[in-house]
mmCIF file of C-alpha atoms in Angstrom:
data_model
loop_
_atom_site.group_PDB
_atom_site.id
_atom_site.type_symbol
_atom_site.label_atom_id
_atom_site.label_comp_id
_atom_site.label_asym_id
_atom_site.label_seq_id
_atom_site.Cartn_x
_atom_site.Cartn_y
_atom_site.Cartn_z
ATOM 1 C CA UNK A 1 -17.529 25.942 -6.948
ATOM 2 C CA UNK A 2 -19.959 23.461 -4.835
ATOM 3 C CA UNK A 3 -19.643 20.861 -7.400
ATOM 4 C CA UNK A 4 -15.823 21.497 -6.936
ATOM 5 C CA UNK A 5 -16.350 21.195 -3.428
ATOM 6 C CA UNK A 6 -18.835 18.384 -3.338
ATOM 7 C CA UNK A 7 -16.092 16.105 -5.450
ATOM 8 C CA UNK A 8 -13.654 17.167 -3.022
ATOM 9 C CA UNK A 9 -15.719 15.719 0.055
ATOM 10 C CA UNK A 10 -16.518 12.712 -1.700
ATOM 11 C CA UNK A 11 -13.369 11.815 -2.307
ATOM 12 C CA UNK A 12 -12.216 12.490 1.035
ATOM 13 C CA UNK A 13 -15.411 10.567 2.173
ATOM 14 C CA UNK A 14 -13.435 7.820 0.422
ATOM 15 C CA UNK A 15 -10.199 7.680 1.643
ATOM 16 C CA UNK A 16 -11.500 7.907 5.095
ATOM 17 C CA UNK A 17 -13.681 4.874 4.207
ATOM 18 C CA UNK A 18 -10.427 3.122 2.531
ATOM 19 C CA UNK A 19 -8.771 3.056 5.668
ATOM 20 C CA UNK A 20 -11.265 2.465 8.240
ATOM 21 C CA UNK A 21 -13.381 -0.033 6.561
ATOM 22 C CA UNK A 22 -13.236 -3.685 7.385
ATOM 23 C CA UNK A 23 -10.109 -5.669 5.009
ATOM 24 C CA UNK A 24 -13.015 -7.079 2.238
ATOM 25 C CA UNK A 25 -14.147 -3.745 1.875
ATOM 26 C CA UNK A 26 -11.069 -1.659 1.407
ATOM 27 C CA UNK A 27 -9.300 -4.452 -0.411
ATOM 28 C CA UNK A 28 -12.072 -3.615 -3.331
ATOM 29 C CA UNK A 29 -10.504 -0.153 -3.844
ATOM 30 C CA UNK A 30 -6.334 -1.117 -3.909
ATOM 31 C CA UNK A 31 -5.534 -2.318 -7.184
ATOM 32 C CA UNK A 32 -6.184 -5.428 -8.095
ATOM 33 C CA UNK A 33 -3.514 -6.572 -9.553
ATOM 34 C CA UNK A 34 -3.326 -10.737 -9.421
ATOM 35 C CA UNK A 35 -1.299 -12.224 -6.759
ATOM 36 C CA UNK A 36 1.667 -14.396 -6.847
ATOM 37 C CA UNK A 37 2.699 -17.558 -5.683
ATOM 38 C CA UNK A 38 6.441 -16.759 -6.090
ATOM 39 C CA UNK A 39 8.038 -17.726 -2.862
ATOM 40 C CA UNK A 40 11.374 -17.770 -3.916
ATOM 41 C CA UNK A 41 12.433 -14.311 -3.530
ATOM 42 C CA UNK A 42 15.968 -12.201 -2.591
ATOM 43 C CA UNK A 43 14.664 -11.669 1.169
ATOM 44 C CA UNK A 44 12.871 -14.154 3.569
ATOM 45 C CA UNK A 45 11.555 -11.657 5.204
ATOM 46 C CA UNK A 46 8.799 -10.549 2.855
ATOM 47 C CA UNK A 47 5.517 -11.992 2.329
ATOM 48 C CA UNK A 48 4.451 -13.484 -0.736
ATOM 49 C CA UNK A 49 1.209 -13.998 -2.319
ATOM 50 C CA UNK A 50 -0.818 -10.780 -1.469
ATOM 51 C CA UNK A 51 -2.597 -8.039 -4.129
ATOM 52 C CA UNK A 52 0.387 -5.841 -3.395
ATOM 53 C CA UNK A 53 3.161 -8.007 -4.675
ATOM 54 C CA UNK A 54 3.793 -6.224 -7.875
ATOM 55 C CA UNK A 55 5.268 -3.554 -5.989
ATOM 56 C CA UNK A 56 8.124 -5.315 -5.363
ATOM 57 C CA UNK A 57 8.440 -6.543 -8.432
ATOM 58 C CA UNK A 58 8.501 -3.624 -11.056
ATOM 59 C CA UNK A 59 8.670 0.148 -11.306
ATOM 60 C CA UNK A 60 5.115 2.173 -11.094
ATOM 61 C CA UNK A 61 4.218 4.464 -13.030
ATOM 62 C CA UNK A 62 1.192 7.212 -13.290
ATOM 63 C CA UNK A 63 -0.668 5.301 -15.063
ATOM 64 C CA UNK A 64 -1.306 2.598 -12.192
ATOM 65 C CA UNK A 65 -2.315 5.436 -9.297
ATOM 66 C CA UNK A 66 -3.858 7.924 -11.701
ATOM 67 C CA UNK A 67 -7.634 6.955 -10.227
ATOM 68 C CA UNK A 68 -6.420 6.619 -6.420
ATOM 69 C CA UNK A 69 -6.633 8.888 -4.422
ATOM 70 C CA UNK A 70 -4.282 10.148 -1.561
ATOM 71 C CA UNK A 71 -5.465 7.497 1.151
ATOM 72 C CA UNK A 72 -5.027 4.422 -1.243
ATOM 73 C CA UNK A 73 -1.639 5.926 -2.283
ATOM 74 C CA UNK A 74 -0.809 6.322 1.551
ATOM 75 C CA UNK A 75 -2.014 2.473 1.665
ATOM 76 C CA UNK A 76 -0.076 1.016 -1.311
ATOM 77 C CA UNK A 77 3.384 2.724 0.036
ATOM 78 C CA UNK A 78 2.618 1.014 3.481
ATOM 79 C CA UNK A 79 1.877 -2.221 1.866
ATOM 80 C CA UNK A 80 5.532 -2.590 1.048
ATOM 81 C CA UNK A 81 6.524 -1.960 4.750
ATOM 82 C CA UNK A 82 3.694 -4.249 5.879
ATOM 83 C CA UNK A 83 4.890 -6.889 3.343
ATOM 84 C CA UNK A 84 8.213 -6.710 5.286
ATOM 85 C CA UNK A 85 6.747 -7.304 8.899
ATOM 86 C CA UNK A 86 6.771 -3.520 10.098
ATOM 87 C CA UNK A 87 4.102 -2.631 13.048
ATOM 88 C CA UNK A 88 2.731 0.612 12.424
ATOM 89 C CA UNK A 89 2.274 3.469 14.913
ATOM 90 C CA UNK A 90 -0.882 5.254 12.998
ATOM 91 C CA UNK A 91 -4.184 3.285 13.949
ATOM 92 C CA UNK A 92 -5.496 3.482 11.184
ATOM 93 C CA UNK A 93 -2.843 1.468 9.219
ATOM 94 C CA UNK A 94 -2.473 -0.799 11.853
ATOM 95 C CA UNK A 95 -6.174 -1.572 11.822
ATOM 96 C CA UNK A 96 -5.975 -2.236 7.669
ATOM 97 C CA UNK A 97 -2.816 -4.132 7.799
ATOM 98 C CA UNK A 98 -4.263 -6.469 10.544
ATOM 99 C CA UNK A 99 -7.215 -7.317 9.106
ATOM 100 C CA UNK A 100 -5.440 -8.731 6.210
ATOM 101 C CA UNK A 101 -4.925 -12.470 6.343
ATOM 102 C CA UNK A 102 -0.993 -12.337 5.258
ATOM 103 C CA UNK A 103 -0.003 -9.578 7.521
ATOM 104 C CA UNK A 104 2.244 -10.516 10.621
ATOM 105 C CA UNK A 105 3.781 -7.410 12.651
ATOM 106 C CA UNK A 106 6.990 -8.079 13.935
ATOM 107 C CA UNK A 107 9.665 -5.311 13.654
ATOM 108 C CA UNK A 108 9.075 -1.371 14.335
ATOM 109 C CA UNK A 109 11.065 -0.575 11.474
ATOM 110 C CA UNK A 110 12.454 -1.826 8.216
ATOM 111 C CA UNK A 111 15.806 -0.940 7.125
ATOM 112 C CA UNK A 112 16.303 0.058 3.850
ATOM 113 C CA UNK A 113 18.942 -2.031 3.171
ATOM 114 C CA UNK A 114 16.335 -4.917 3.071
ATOM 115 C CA UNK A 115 14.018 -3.332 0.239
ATOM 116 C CA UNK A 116 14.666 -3.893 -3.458
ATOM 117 C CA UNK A 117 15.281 -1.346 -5.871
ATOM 118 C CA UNK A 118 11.592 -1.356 -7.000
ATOM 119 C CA UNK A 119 10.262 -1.160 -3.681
ATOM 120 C CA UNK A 120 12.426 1.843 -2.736
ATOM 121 C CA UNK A 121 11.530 3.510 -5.834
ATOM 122 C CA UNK A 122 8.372 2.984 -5.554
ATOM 123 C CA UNK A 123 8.051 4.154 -1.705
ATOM 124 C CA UNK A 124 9.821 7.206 -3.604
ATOM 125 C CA UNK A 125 7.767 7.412 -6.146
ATOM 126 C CA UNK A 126 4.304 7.108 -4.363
ATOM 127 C CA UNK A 127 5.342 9.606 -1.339
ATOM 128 C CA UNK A 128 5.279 12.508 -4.383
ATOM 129 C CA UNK A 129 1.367 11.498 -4.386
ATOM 130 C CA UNK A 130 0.685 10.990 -1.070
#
């Protein structure tokens, strides 16, 4: 039981760390999946070129989250929205998103008429693991 519990408040130790550490920190626990230079997409509005692009780009599955916990899920659905421009309420989103260099805030919400299939499946997806 207090190994149980001393995983349990590591990984929490984590997440909390994930969210409120500076951008070259935290980006070393999101995936790291490499970026792409495709600018040529469906919607203007998104930004290209970041470690979250792949998102938008295929289905997830398991297999990608299965070592991330709750607070890097919470962070990888977000990064869609962020990708898109939205300004989020929650400090501590709003502190990761602007301490990455691609990340411009400029609309409260996103409709969901402007994400892809992928990236509303996979907002879908990840909120079962959130």
């Amino acid at each position: 039981m207090k190994q149980m519990m001393k995983k349990t408040m590591a990984i929490a130790g984590l997440a909390l760390a994930m969210l409120f550490a500076p951008a070259h920190q935290a980006s070393a626990q999101v995936p790291s999946i490499p970026r792409t230079n495709n600018t040529t997409k469906k919607s203007s509005n998104v930004v290209w070129g970041t470690q979250y692009d792949y998102l938008s780009l295929r289905y997830i599955s398991y297999d990608d989250i299965k070592n991330y916990d709750r607070g890097q899920i919470r962070v990888l659905k977000n990064s869609i929205y962020a990708r898109h421009g939205r300004i989020f309420k929650d400090p501590a989103l709003r502190n990761y998103f602007n301490q990455q260099s691609w990340y411009r805030g400029t609309r409260k919400e996103i409709p969901a008429s402007e994400l892809n299939k992928f990236e509303t499946a996979n907002i879908n997806f990840l909120l079962k693991y959130e």
